[in-house]
Coordinates of N, CA and C in Angstrom, one line a residue:
M6 N 8.7 39.0 -46.5 CA 9.2 37.7 -46.2 C 8.3 37.1 -45.1
D7 N 7.7 35.9 -45.3 CA 6.8 35.3 -44.4 C 7.6 34.1 -43.7
P8 N 7.9 34.3 -42.4 CA 8.7 33.2 -41.7 C 7.9 32.0 -41.5
F9 N 6.6 32.0 -41.7 CA 5.8 30.8 -41.5 C 5.4 30.1 -42.8
A10 N 5.8 30.6 -43.9 CA 5.4 30.1 -45.2 C 5.7 28.6 -45.4
D11 N 6.8 28.2 -45.0 CA 7.2 26.8 -45.1 C 6.3 25.9 -44.2
E12 N 6.0 26.4 -43.0 CA 5.2 25.6 -42.1 C 3.8 25.5 -42.7
R13 N 3.3 26.6 -43.3 CA 2.0 26.6 -43.9 C 1.9 25.6 -45.0
D14 N 2.9 25.5 -45.9 CA 3.0 24.6 -47.0 C 3.0 23.1 -46.4
K15 N 3.8 22.9 -45.4 CA 3.8 21.6 -44.8 C 2.5 21.2 -44.2
M16 N 1.8 22.1 -43.6 CA 0.5 21.9 -43.0 C -0.5 21.4 -44.1
V17 N -0.5 22.1 -45.3 CA -1.3 21.7 -46.4 C -1.0 20.3 -46.9
T18 N 0.3 20.0 -47.0 CA 0.7 18.7 -47.5 C 0.4 17.6 -46.5
S19 N 0.9 17.7 -45.3 CA 0.9 16.6 -44.4 C -0.4 16.5 -43.6
Q20 N -1.1 17.6 -43.3 CA -2.4 17.5 -42.6 C -3.6 17.5 -43.4
L21 N -3.6 18.1 -44.5 CA -4.8 18.3 -45.3 C -4.9 17.3 -46.5
R22 N -3.9 17.4 -47.4 CA -3.9 16.5 -48.6 C -3.8 15.0 -48.1
R23 N -3.0 14.7 -47.1 CA -2.8 13.4 -46.6 C -4.1 12.8 -46.1
R24 N -5.0 13.6 -45.5 CA -6.2 13.2 -45.0 C -7.4 13.2 -46.0
G25 N -7.1 13.6 -47.2 CA -8.1 13.5 -48.3 C -8.8 14.8 -48.7
I26 N -8.3 16.0 -48.1 CA -8.8 17.2 -48.6 C -8.3 17.4 -50.0
S27 N -9.2 17.6 -51.0 CA -8.8 17.7 -52.4 C -9.3 18.9 -53.2
D28 N -10.3 19.7 -52.6 CA -10.8 20.9 -53.2 C -9.6 21.9 -53.4
A29 N -9.3 22.2 -54.6 CA -8.1 23.0 -54.9 C -8.3 24.4 -54.3
R30 N -9.5 24.9 -54.3 CA -9.7 26.3 -53.8 C -9.5 26.3 -52.2
V31 N -10.0 25.3 -51.6 CA -9.8 25.1 -50.1 C -8.3 25.0 -49.8
L32 N -7.6 24.2 -50.5 CA -6.2 24.0 -50.3 C -5.4 25.3 -50.5
A33 N -5.8 26.1 -51.5 CA -5.1 27.3 -51.8 C -5.4 28.4 -50.7
A34 N -6.7 28.4 -50.2 CA -7.0 29.3 -49.1 C -6.3 29.0 -47.9
M35 N -6.2 27.7 -47.5 CA -5.4 27.3 -46.3 C -4.0 27.6 -46.4
A36 N -3.4 27.5 -47.7 CA -2.0 27.9 -47.9 C -1.8 29.4 -47.9
K37 N -2.8 30.1 -48.0 CA -2.6 31.6 -48.1 C -2.8 32.3 -46.7
V38 N -3.9 31.9 -46.0 CA -4.3 32.6 -44.8 C -3.2 32.4 -43.7
P39 N -2.7 33.5 -43.1 CA -1.6 33.5 -42.1 C -2.2 33.1 -40.8
R40 N -2.3 31.8 -40.5 CA -2.9 31.3 -39.3 C -2.2 31.9 -38.0
H41 N -0.9 32.1 -38.1 CA -0.1 32.6 -37.0 C -0.6 34.0 -36.5
L42 N -1.2 34.7 -37.4 CA -1.7 36.0 -37.0 C -3.0 35.9 -36.2
F43 N -3.6 34.7 -36.1 CA -4.8 34.5 -35.3 C -4.6 33.8 -34.0
V44 N -3.3 33.6 -33.7 CA -2.8 33.0 -32.5 C -1.9 33.9 -31.7
S45 N -2.1 34.1 -30.5 CA -1.3 35.1 -29.8 C -0.3 34.5 -28.8
G46 N 0.7 35.4 -28.4 CA 1.6 35.0 -27.4 C 2.5 33.8 -27.7
T47 N 2.8 33.0 -26.8 CA 3.8 31.9 -27.0 C 3.2 30.8 -27.9
R48 N 1.8 30.8 -28.0 CA 1.2 29.8 -28.9 C 1.5 30.0 -30.3
R49 N 1.9 31.2 -30.7 CA 2.1 31.5 -32.1 C 3.1 30.6 -32.8
T50 N 4.1 30.1 -32.1 CA 5.1 29.2 -32.7 C 4.4 27.8 -33.0
K51 N 3.3 27.6 -32.4 CA 2.5 26.3 -32.6 C 1.3 26.5 -33.5
A52 N 1.3 27.6 -34.2 CA 0.1 28.0 -35.0 C -0.3 26.9 -36.0
Y53 N 0.7 26.2 -36.6 CA 0.4 25.3 -37.7 C 0.5 23.8 -37.2
W54 N 0.5 23.7 -35.9 CA 0.4 22.4 -35.2 C -0.9 21.7 -35.6
D55 N -0.9 20.4 -35.6 CA -2.0 19.6 -36.1 C -3.0 19.4 -34.9
G56 N -3.6 20.4 -34.5 CA -4.6 20.4 -33.4 C -5.2 21.7 -33.1
P57 N -6.2 21.8 -32.2 CA -6.7 23.1 -31.8 C -5.8 23.8 -30.8
L58 N -6.0 25.1 -30.7 CA -5.2 25.9 -29.7 C -6.1 26.8 -28.9
A59 N -5.8 27.0 -27.6 CA -6.6 27.9 -26.8 C -6.4 29.3 -27.2
I60 N -7.5 30.1 -27.2 CA -7.4 31.5 -27.6 C -8.0 32.4 -26.4
G61 N -8.3 31.8 -25.3 CA -8.8 32.5 -24.2 C -10.3 32.3 -24.0
H62 N -10.8 32.6 -22.8 CA -12.3 32.5 -22.5 C -12.8 31.1 -22.8
Y63 N -11.9 30.1 -22.6 CA -12.3 28.7 -22.7 C -12.7 28.3 -24.1
Q64 N -12.2 29.0 -25.1 CA -12.5 28.8 -26.5 C -11.2 28.4 -27.2
T65 N -11.3 27.9 -28.4 CA -10.2 27.4 -29.2 C -10.2 27.9 -30.7
I66 N -9.1 27.9 -31.3 CA -9.0 28.0 -32.8 C -8.9 26.5 -33.2
S67 N -9.8 26.2 -34.2 CA -10.0 24.8 -34.6 C -8.7 24.3 -35.3
Q68 N -8.5 23.0 -35.2 CA -7.5 22.3 -35.9 C -7.6 22.6 -37.4
P69 N -6.4 22.9 -38.1 CA -6.5 23.2 -39.5 C -7.3 22.2 -40.4
Y70 N -7.1 20.9 -40.1 CA -7.8 19.9 -40.9 C -9.3 20.1 -40.8
I71 N -9.8 20.4 -39.6 CA -11.3 20.6 -39.3 C -11.8 21.8 -40.1
V72 N -11.0 22.9 -40.1 CA -11.4 24.1 -40.8 C -11.5 23.7 -42.3
A73 N -10.5 23.0 -42.8 CA -10.5 22.7 -44.3 C -11.7 21.7 -44.6
L74 N -11.9 20.7 -43.7 CA -13.0 19.8 -43.9 C -14.4 20.5 -44.0
M75 N -14.6 21.4 -43.1 CA -15.9 22.1 -43.1 C -16.0 23.0 -44.3
C76 N -15.0 23.6 -44.7 CA -15.0 24.4 -45.9 C -15.3 23.6 -47.1
E77 N -14.6 22.4 -47.2 CA -14.9 21.6 -48.4 C -16.3 21.0 -48.4
A78 N -16.8 20.7 -47.2 CA -18.2 20.1 -47.1 C -19.2 21.2 -47.5
L79 N -18.9 22.4 -47.3 CA -19.9 23.5 -47.7 C -19.9 23.7 -49.2
A80 N -19.0 23.2 -50.0 CA -19.0 23.3 -51.4 C -19.1 24.8 -51.9
L81 N -18.2 25.6 -51.4 CA -18.3 27.0 -51.6 C -17.8 27.4 -53.0
T82 N -18.5 28.5 -53.5 CA -18.1 29.1 -54.7 C -17.9 30.6 -54.4
R83 N -17.2 31.3 -55.4 CA -17.0 32.7 -55.2 C -18.2 33.5 -55.1
N84 N -19.4 33.0 -55.5 CA -20.7 33.7 -55.5 C -21.4 33.5 -54.2
C85 N -20.9 32.7 -53.3 CA -21.6 32.4 -52.0 C -21.5 33.5 -51.0
D86 N -22.7 33.6 -50.3 CA -22.8 34.5 -49.1 C -22.8 33.5 -47.9
C87 N -21.8 33.7 -47.0 CA -21.6 32.8 -45.9 C -21.8 33.4 -44.6
L88 N -22.4 32.6 -43.6 CA -22.5 33.0 -42.2 C -21.6 32.1 -41.4
D89 N -20.7 32.7 -40.6 CA -19.8 32.0 -39.8 C -20.2 32.1 -38.3
I90 N -20.5 31.0 -37.6 CA -20.9 31.1 -36.2 C -19.8 30.6 -35.3
G91 N -19.4 31.5 -34.4 CA -18.3 31.2 -33.5 C -17.0 31.7 -34.0
T92 N -16.9 33.1 -34.1 CA -15.8 33.7 -34.7 C -14.5 33.4 -34.1
G93 N -14.5 33.3 -32.8 CA -13.2 33.0 -32.1 C -12.2 34.1 -32.4
S94 N -11.0 33.7 -32.8 CA -10.0 34.6 -33.1 C -10.1 35.2 -34.6
G95 N -11.0 34.6 -35.4 CA -11.2 35.1 -36.7 C -10.6 34.3 -37.8
Y96 N -9.9 33.2 -37.5 CA -9.2 32.4 -38.5 C -10.1 31.8 -39.6
A97 N -11.1 31.1 -39.1 CA -12.0 30.4 -40.1 C -12.7 31.5 -40.9
A98 N -13.1 32.6 -40.4 CA -13.7 33.6 -41.2 C -12.8 34.1 -42.3
A99 N -11.5 34.2 -42.0 CA -10.6 34.6 -43.0 C -10.5 33.6 -44.1
V100 N -10.4 32.3 -43.8 CA -10.4 31.2 -44.8 C -11.7 31.3 -45.6
L101 N -12.8 31.4 -45.0 CA -14.1 31.5 -45.7 C -14.1 32.7 -46.7
S102 N -13.5 33.8 -46.3 CA -13.5 35.0 -47.1 C -12.7 34.8 -48.4
E103 N -11.7 33.9 -48.4 CA -11.0 33.5 -49.6 C -11.8 32.7 -50.6
L104 N -12.9 32.1 -50.1 CA -13.7 31.2 -50.9 C -15.1 31.7 -51.2
C105 N -15.5 32.8 -50.6 CA -16.9 33.3 -50.7 C -16.9 34.8 -51.2
R106 N -18.1 35.2 -51.6 CA -18.3 36.6 -51.9 C -18.4 37.5 -50.7
S107 N -19.1 37.0 -49.7 CA -19.2 37.8 -48.4 C -19.2 36.8 -47.2
V108 N -18.7 37.3 -46.1 CA -18.7 36.6 -44.9 C -19.2 37.4 -43.7
V109 N -20.3 37.0 -43.0 CA -20.7 37.6 -41.8 C -20.5 36.6 -40.7
S110 N -19.9 37.1 -39.6 CA -19.5 36.2 -38.5 C -20.1 36.7 -37.2
V111 N -20.5 35.7 -36.3 CA -21.2 36.1 -35.1 C -20.4 35.4 -33.9
E112 N -20.1 36.2 -32.9 CA -19.4 35.7 -31.7 C -20.1 36.2 -30.5
R113 N -20.4 35.2 -29.5 CA -21.2 35.6 -28.3 C -20.3 36.3 -27.3
I114 N -19.0 36.1 -27.3 CA -18.1 36.7 -26.3 C -17.5 38.0 -26.8
P115 N -17.9 39.1 -26.2 CA -17.5 40.4 -26.8 C -16.0 40.6 -26.9
E116 N -15.3 40.1 -25.9 CA -13.8 40.2 -26.0 C -13.2 39.5 -27.2
L117 N -13.8 38.3 -27.5 CA -13.3 37.5 -28.6 C -13.7 38.2 -29.9
A118 N -14.9 38.8 -30.0 CA -15.3 39.5 -31.2 C -14.4 40.7 -31.5
A119 N -14.0 41.4 -30.4 CA -13.0 42.5 -30.6 C -11.7 42.0 -31.0
L120 N -11.2 40.9 -30.4 CA -9.9 40.3 -30.8 C -10.0 39.9 -32.3
A121 N -11.1 39.2 -32.7 CA -11.2 38.8 -34.1 C -11.2 40.0 -35.1
R122 N -11.9 41.1 -34.7 CA -11.9 42.2 -35.6 C -10.4 42.8 -35.8
N123 N -9.7 42.8 -34.7 CA -8.3 43.3 -34.8 C -7.4 42.3 -35.6
N124 N -7.6 41.0 -35.3 CA -6.8 40.1 -36.1 C -7.1 40.1 -37.6
L125 N -8.3 40.2 -37.9 CA -8.7 40.3 -39.3 C -8.2 41.5 -40.0
R126 N -8.3 42.6 -39.3 CA -7.7 43.9 -39.8 C -6.2 43.8 -40.0
Q127 N -5.5 43.2 -39.0 CA -4.1 43.1 -39.2 C -3.7 42.2 -40.3
A128 N -4.5 41.2 -40.5 CA -4.2 40.2 -41.6 C -4.7 40.7 -43.0
G129 N -5.3 41.8 -43.0 CA -5.8 42.4 -44.3 C -7.2 42.0 -44.7
Y130 N -8.0 41.4 -43.8 CA -9.3 41.0 -44.2 C -10.3 42.1 -43.6
R131 N -10.6 43.1 -44.4 CA -11.3 44.3 -43.9 C -12.8 44.2 -44.3
D132 N -13.2 43.3 -45.1 CA -14.6 43.2 -45.5 C -15.5 42.2 -44.8
I133 N -14.9 41.6 -43.8 CA -15.7 40.6 -43.0 C -16.4 41.3 -41.9
E134 N -17.7 41.1 -41.8 CA -18.5 41.7 -40.7 C -18.4 40.7 -39.5
V135 N -18.0 41.3 -38.3 CA -18.1 40.5 -37.0 C -19.1 41.1 -36.1
H136 N -20.1 40.4 -35.7 CA -21.1 40.9 -34.8 C -21.1 40.2 -33.5
D137 N -21.3 40.9 -32.4 CA -21.5 40.3 -31.1 C -22.9 39.7 -31.0
G138 N -23.1 38.5 -30.5 CA -24.5 38.0 -30.4 C -24.6 36.5 -30.2
D139 N -25.8 36.1 -30.2 CA -26.1 34.6 -30.0 C -26.1 33.9 -31.3
G140 N -25.0 33.2 -31.6 CA -24.8 32.5 -32.9 C -25.8 31.5 -33.1
S141 N -26.4 30.9 -32.1 CA -27.4 29.8 -32.3 C -28.6 30.4 -33.0
L142 N -28.8 31.7 -33.0 CA -29.9 32.3 -33.7 C -29.5 32.9 -35.1
G143 N -28.3 32.6 -35.5 CA -27.8 33.1 -36.8 C -27.7 34.6 -36.8
Y144 N -27.8 35.2 -38.0 CA -27.8 36.6 -38.2 C -28.8 37.0 -39.2
E145 N -30.0 37.2 -38.8 CA -31.2 37.4 -39.7 C -31.1 38.6 -40.7
P146 N -30.5 39.7 -40.2 CA -30.4 40.9 -41.1 C -29.8 40.6 -42.5
K147 N -28.8 39.7 -42.6 CA -28.2 39.4 -43.8 C -28.6 38.1 -44.5
A148 N -29.6 37.4 -43.9 CA -30.1 36.2 -44.4 C -30.9 36.4 -45.7
P149 N -31.0 35.4 -46.5 CA -30.6 34.0 -46.4 C -29.1 33.9 -46.9
Y150 N -28.6 32.7 -46.5 CA -27.2 32.4 -46.9 C -27.0 31.2 -47.7
D151 N -26.0 31.2 -48.5 CA -25.7 29.9 -49.3 C -25.0 28.9 -48.4
A152 N -24.3 29.4 -47.4 CA -23.6 28.4 -46.5 C -23.5 29.0 -45.1
I153 N -23.6 28.1 -44.2 CA -23.5 28.4 -42.7 C -22.5 27.5 -42.1
S154 N -21.4 28.0 -41.5 CA -20.4 27.2 -40.8 C -20.5 27.4 -39.3
V155 N -20.6 26.4 -38.5 CA -20.8 26.6 -37.1 C -19.6 25.9 -36.4
A156 N -18.8 26.6 -35.6 CA -17.6 26.1 -35.0 C -17.9 25.9 -33.5
A157 N -19.0 25.3 -33.1 CA -19.4 24.9 -31.8 C -20.4 23.8 -31.8
G158 N -20.4 23.0 -30.8 CA -21.3 21.8 -30.9 C -22.7 22.1 -30.3
A159 N -23.8 21.7 -31.0 CA -25.1 22.0 -30.5 C -25.8 20.7 -30.1
P160 N -26.8 20.7 -29.2 CA -27.5 19.5 -28.9 C -28.4 19.0 -30.1
V161 N -28.9 19.9 -30.9 CA -29.6 19.5 -32.1 C -29.3 20.7 -33.1
V162 N -29.7 20.5 -34.3 CA -29.5 21.5 -35.3 C -30.5 22.6 -35.1
P163 N -30.0 23.9 -34.8 CA -30.9 25.0 -34.6 C -31.9 25.2 -35.7
V164 N -33.1 25.3 -35.4 CA -34.2 25.6 -36.4 C -33.9 26.9 -37.1
E165 N -33.5 27.9 -36.3 CA -33.3 29.3 -36.9 C -32.2 29.3 -37.9
L166 N -31.1 28.5 -37.7 CA -30.1 28.4 -38.7 C -30.6 27.7 -40.0
K167 N -31.3 26.7 -39.9 CA -31.9 26.0 -41.1 C -32.8 27.0 -41.8
A168 N -33.5 27.8 -41.1 CA -34.5 28.8 -41.7 C -33.7 29.9 -42.5
Q169 N -32.4 30.1 -42.1 CA -31.7 31.2 -42.8 C -30.9 30.7 -44.0
L170 N -31.1 29.4 -44.4 CA -30.4 28.9 -45.6 C -31.3 29.2 -46.8
K171 N -30.6 29.6 -47.9 CA -31.2 29.7 -49.2 C -31.6 28.3 -49.7
P172 N -32.5 28.1 -50.6 CA -32.7 26.8 -51.3 C -31.4 26.4 -51.9
G173 N -31.0 25.1 -51.6 CA -29.8 24.6 -52.0 C -28.6 24.9 -51.1
G174 N -28.9 25.7 -50.1 CA -27.8 26.1 -49.1 C -27.4 25.0 -48.2
R175 N -26.2 25.1 -47.7 CA -25.6 24.1 -46.9 C -25.2 24.6 -45.5
L176 N -25.5 23.9 -44.5 CA -25.2 24.2 -43.1 C -24.3 23.0 -42.6
V177 N -23.1 23.4 -42.0 CA -22.2 22.3 -41.4 C -22.1 22.7 -40.0
I178 N -22.4 21.7 -39.1 CA -22.5 22.0 -37.7 C -22.2 20.7 -36.9
P179 N -21.4 20.8 -35.8 CA -21.3 19.6 -34.9 C -22.5 19.5 -34.0
V180 N -23.0 18.3 -33.9 CA -24.2 18.0 -33.1 C -24.0 16.8 -32.2
G181 N -24.4 16.9 -31.0 CA -24.2 15.8 -30.0 C -24.0 16.2 -28.6
S182 N -23.3 15.4 -27.9 CA -23.0 15.7 -26.5 C -22.3 16.9 -26.2
R183 N -22.5 17.6 -25.1 CA -21.8 18.8 -24.7 C -20.4 18.4 -24.3
Q184 N -20.2 17.2 -23.7 CA -18.9 16.9 -23.1 C -18.1 15.9 -23.9
S185 N -18.7 14.9 -24.5 CA -18.0 13.8 -25.0 C -17.9 13.7 -26.6
G186 N -18.1 14.8 -27.3 CA -17.9 14.8 -28.7 C -19.2 14.8 -29.5
Q187 N -19.1 15.1 -30.7 CA -20.3 15.3 -31.6 C -20.0 14.6 -33.0
D188 N -21.1 14.6 -33.8 CA -21.0 14.2 -35.2 C -21.0 15.5 -36.0
L189 N -20.2 15.6 -37.0 CA -20.2 16.7 -37.9 C -21.3 16.5 -38.9
I190 N -22.3 17.3 -38.9 CA -23.5 17.2 -39.7 C -23.6 18.2 -40.8
R191 N -23.9 17.8 -42.0 CA -24.2 18.7 -43.1 C -25.7 18.7 -43.4
V192 N -26.3 19.8 -43.4 CA -27.8 19.9 -43.7 C -27.9 20.7 -45.0
T193 N -28.6 20.2 -46.0 CA -28.8 20.9 -47.2 C -30.3 21.2 -47.4
R194 N -30.6 22.4 -47.7 CA -32.0 22.8 -47.9 C -32.4 22.5 -49.3
I195 N -33.4 21.6 -49.5 CA -33.9 21.2 -50.8 C -34.8 22.3 -51.3
P196 N -34.8 22.6 -52.6 CA -35.7 23.6 -53.1 C -37.2 23.5 -52.7
D197 N -37.7 22.3 -52.4 CA -39.1 22.2 -52.0 C -39.3 22.6 -50.5
G198 N -38.2 23.0 -49.8 CA -38.3 23.4 -48.4 C -37.9 22.3 -47.4
S199 N -37.7 21.1 -47.8 CA -37.3 20.0 -46.9 C -35.8 20.1 -46.8
F200 N -35.2 19.2 -45.9 CA -33.8 19.2 -45.6 C -33.2 17.8 -45.7
H201 N -32.0 17.7 -46.3 CA -31.3 16.5 -46.4 C -30.1 16.6 -45.4
T202 N -29.8 15.5 -44.7 CA -28.8 15.5 -43.7 C -27.7 14.4 -44.0
D203 N -26.4 14.8 -43.9 CA -25.3 13.9 -44.1 C -24.5 13.9 -42.8
N204 N -24.0 12.7 -42.4 CA -23.1 12.7 -41.2 C -21.7 12.5 -41.8
L205 N -20.8 13.5 -41.4 CA -19.4 13.6 -41.9 C -18.4 13.0 -41.0
G206 N -18.8 12.5 -39.8 CA -17.9 11.8 -38.9 C -17.8 12.5 -37.6
S207 N -17.0 11.9 -36.7 CA -16.9 12.3 -35.3 C -15.9 13.5 -35.2
V208 N -16.3 14.5 -34.3 CA -15.5 15.6 -34.0 C -15.7 16.0 -32.6
A209 N -14.9 16.9 -32.1 CA -15.0 17.4 -30.7 C -14.9 19.0 -30.7
F210 N -15.9 19.6 -30.3 CA -16.0 21.1 -30.3 C -16.4 21.6 -29.0
V211 N -16.1 22.9 -28.7 CA -16.7 23.5 -27.5 C -18.2 23.7 -27.7
P212 N -19.0 23.8 -26.7 CA -20.4 23.9 -26.8 C -20.9 25.2 -27.5
L213 N -22.0 25.1 -28.3 CA -22.7 26.2 -28.8 C -23.7 26.7 -27.7
V214 N -23.3 27.8 -27.1 CA -24.2 28.3 -26.0 C -25.1 29.4 -26.6
G215 N -26.4 29.2 -26.3 CA -27.4 30.2 -26.8 C -28.8 29.7 -26.7
A216 N -29.7 30.5 -27.2 CA -31.1 30.1 -27.1 C -31.5 28.8 -27.8
E217 N -30.8 28.5 -28.9 CA -31.0 27.2 -29.6 C -29.8 26.3 -29.5
G218 N -29.0 26.6 -28.5 CA -27.9 25.7 -28.2 C -27.9 25.2 -26.7
W219 N -26.8 25.2 -26.1 CA -26.7 24.8 -24.7 C -26.9 25.9 -23.7
P220 N -27.5 25.8 -22.6 CA -27.5 26.8 -21.6 C -26.1 27.2 -21.1
E221 N -25.9 28.4 -20.7 CA -24.6 28.9 -20.2 C -24.4 28.3 -18.9
G222 N -23.1 27.8 -18.7 CA -22.7 27.4 -17.4 C -23.0 26.0 -17.0
N223 N -23.6 25.2 -17.9 CA -23.9 23.8 -17.6 C -23.1 22.8 -18.4

């Protein structure tokens, strides 16, 4: 018996379908993944709230709609190999794993990486790799990827992430100011090696800290 099943169904209907999310596989994944297992303490009762929630270390679990929007923009299939940047508590990685063949996730804060591994294990997602590291540099050992999802805002699109895309691969990343919001950008690698960029709208994310992101502490 899942005490949060009704809340999850309401989330899909009122937050996702109402805002135009239409990919049936994305909607099914969002209806399945137990978001409350990726939120701790007193915040668990607000797990399906229409907004981000703090998870510690000045980081957040993204709003459900934003997770769904990014997954839909990545045009994922069951044969996709996906890189998830900014693991946080592990929720987005779990959703991605419902949509992809494999998911590798990178988190720069060791305590959050450990939390995510535990959350994913408790939720039954045992095949997701979570690595400690600088997400702005991607994860070259498993590259190239069909899709890369970045849950933190960068000043520009990291060159290394673009380089780790397969031909035809998609990268979705917030790009813009560290403090006042970003644009959600989708970069598609064209088979000839060039890149096509789409602007998916305004968003607000924590900063992507790293060698190809923002410096720490500024």
